[in-house]
Amino acid sequence: MMRMLHPVRQALEYAASQLGFSGVGVADAHAAQDDKLARFVEEGMHADMEWMARHLPARQNPELVLPGVKRVIMLTYEYPRQSARTASGSIARYAQGEDYHKLLTAKLADLDETLQFYGGAQRYFTDSGPVSERFFAAQAGLGWIGRNGLLIRPGRGSYCFLASILTTLEIPVDSPMPDRCGNCHRCEQACPTGALQNGCCDARRCLSYWTIEAKSAMPPEVAALQGNHLYGCDACQEACPWNRPRAGHGLRIDPHLLMPAALQVASPAVLGSLGEAEFSQLFAGSPIRRIGVEHLRRNTETGNF
Ligand code: B12
Ligand code: SF4
Ligand code: SF4
């Protein structure tokens, strides 16, 4: 029997796929959230990302973000699966090409227009908004949250961005799927710094935090474990059997997200000696530009390439 789609859902799915999104799910904006995020902040696992404490009330109550909100539409967008290990050391897959914040925000604006046509008021975000994206993606049936803390999709794995649209439209919701990590603990075992515990990543130990977000210098005990991680870390994703080589086969990867040749050949020594102007030129349009030349230099000094 043919599945009858709600008209807004049908329009949304069509527009999202035209824009290159690989998945769409809908969650109840008022779905009960647990206290993991509050505990994360209380215990100081957010390190110096003080905006996480500021965002807490809004994350726990989407009504504060968009009055009258009914649904959170969650979207996935694929990023390259192949390793971004180059002469430069290891760069997290998501960050090898253009900045996804800009790329996806423009696409979300298009989807907002589609939803306005149906009478909806929307707010949309990717990463930087006060929305628990992994929680809502799991609620929207797009996957489950693995022991590495990431959203994992059967057959597709975790190499994707998440984006969210809060809407006042009452679209039918999807159902969450069961956790399929089973007895596997490979991500925890593969984490170079032991940052993963009880399905949560403690930013105070995470290389992604220290090489991207941290304002202060990496402590020596973490630096000793940095290895060749120049920017971000994918170790807990690389270890995951759901990211096996054929996962996501046939899914389109946006060419804007691939690493430019100039970065492929730059060694850590070269990157560590860049001046402001050269840094801005090499990383124009890249998410790496946000950390600034000083932080990149620090990463080249503490790592082992
Ligand atoms: C802060 C942040 C970080 C910090 C802190 C990491 C962390 N512990 O979350 C740092 C800088 C370290 C980081 C690193 C990375 N990040 Co980050 N990060 C975020 C951000 C902005 C907030 C995450 C957050 O609030 N964490 C705190 C935890 C406690 O809350 P949570 O994520 O909402 O997840 C909890 C709940 O969902 C709850 N939960 C789980 N299941 C269930 C079920 C039910 C029923 C309930 C009630 C609750 C519940 O438990 C979860 C885990 O504790 C999100 C974007 C966003 N706005 O959500 C991106 C985001 C999570 N990051 C992302 C990525 C890609 C990464 C990296 C892989 C980047 C890299 N390669 O270097 C690493 C991976 C590290 C890891 N294993 O988590 C993606 C994840 C995509 C995906 N497939 O899941 C996101 C969604 C950004 C995006 N828009 O694409 N990140
Ligand atoms: S990103 Fe790296 S350091 Fe952070 S939890 Fe994953 S494996 Fe550990
Ligand atoms: S490595 Fe294993 S435990 Fe970790 S997220 Fe993947 S399936 Fe789950």
Tab-separated table of C-alpha atoms and ligand atoms in Angstrom, residues 144-150 152 179-188 196 236-237 239-243, ligand 3:
chain	number	residue	atom	x	y	z
A	144	TRP	CA	20.249	6.493	17.825
A	145	ILE	CA	22.858	8.137	20.033
A	146	GLY	CA	25.858	5.813	20.222
A	147	ARG	CA	28.314	5.293	23.071
A	148	ASN	CA	30.508	7.853	21.301
A	149	GLY	CA	27.705	10.374	21.883
A	150	LEU	CA	27.016	10.775	18.143
A	152	ILE	CA	24.331	6.865	14.235
A	179	ASP	CA	19.876	1.701	20.366
A	180	ARG	CA	21.980	-0.712	18.277
A	181	CYS	CA	25.374	-0.392	20.004
A	182	GLY	CA	24.798	-3.693	21.812
A	183	ASN	CA	27.887	-4.883	23.678
A	184	CYS	CA	30.286	-2.915	21.502
A	185	HIS	CA	32.670	-0.480	23.265
A	186	ARG	CA	35.118	0.133	20.405
A	187	CYS	CA	34.731	3.918	20.454
A	188	GLU	CA	35.563	4.105	24.167
A	196	LEU	CA	34.202	8.885	26.595
A	236	CYS	CA	35.605	7.583	18.093
A	237	GLN	CA	33.888	7.554	14.678
A	239	ALA	CA	36.403	2.855	15.368
A	240	CYS	CA	32.645	2.489	14.956
A	241	PRO	CA	31.548	-0.577	12.952
A	242	TRP	CA	28.579	1.437	11.655
A	243	ASN	CA	31.067	3.604	9.726
B	3	SF4	S1	31.822	2.005	18.305
B	3	SF4	FE1	30.339	0.532	19.065
B	3	SF4	S2	29.646	1.386	21.040
B	3	SF4	FE2	30.680	3.039	19.951
B	3	SF4	S3	29.037	4.112	18.911
B	3	SF4	FE3	29.829	2.570	17.449
B	3	SF4	S4	28.533	0.745	17.748
B	3	SF4	FE4	28.207	2.120	19.503
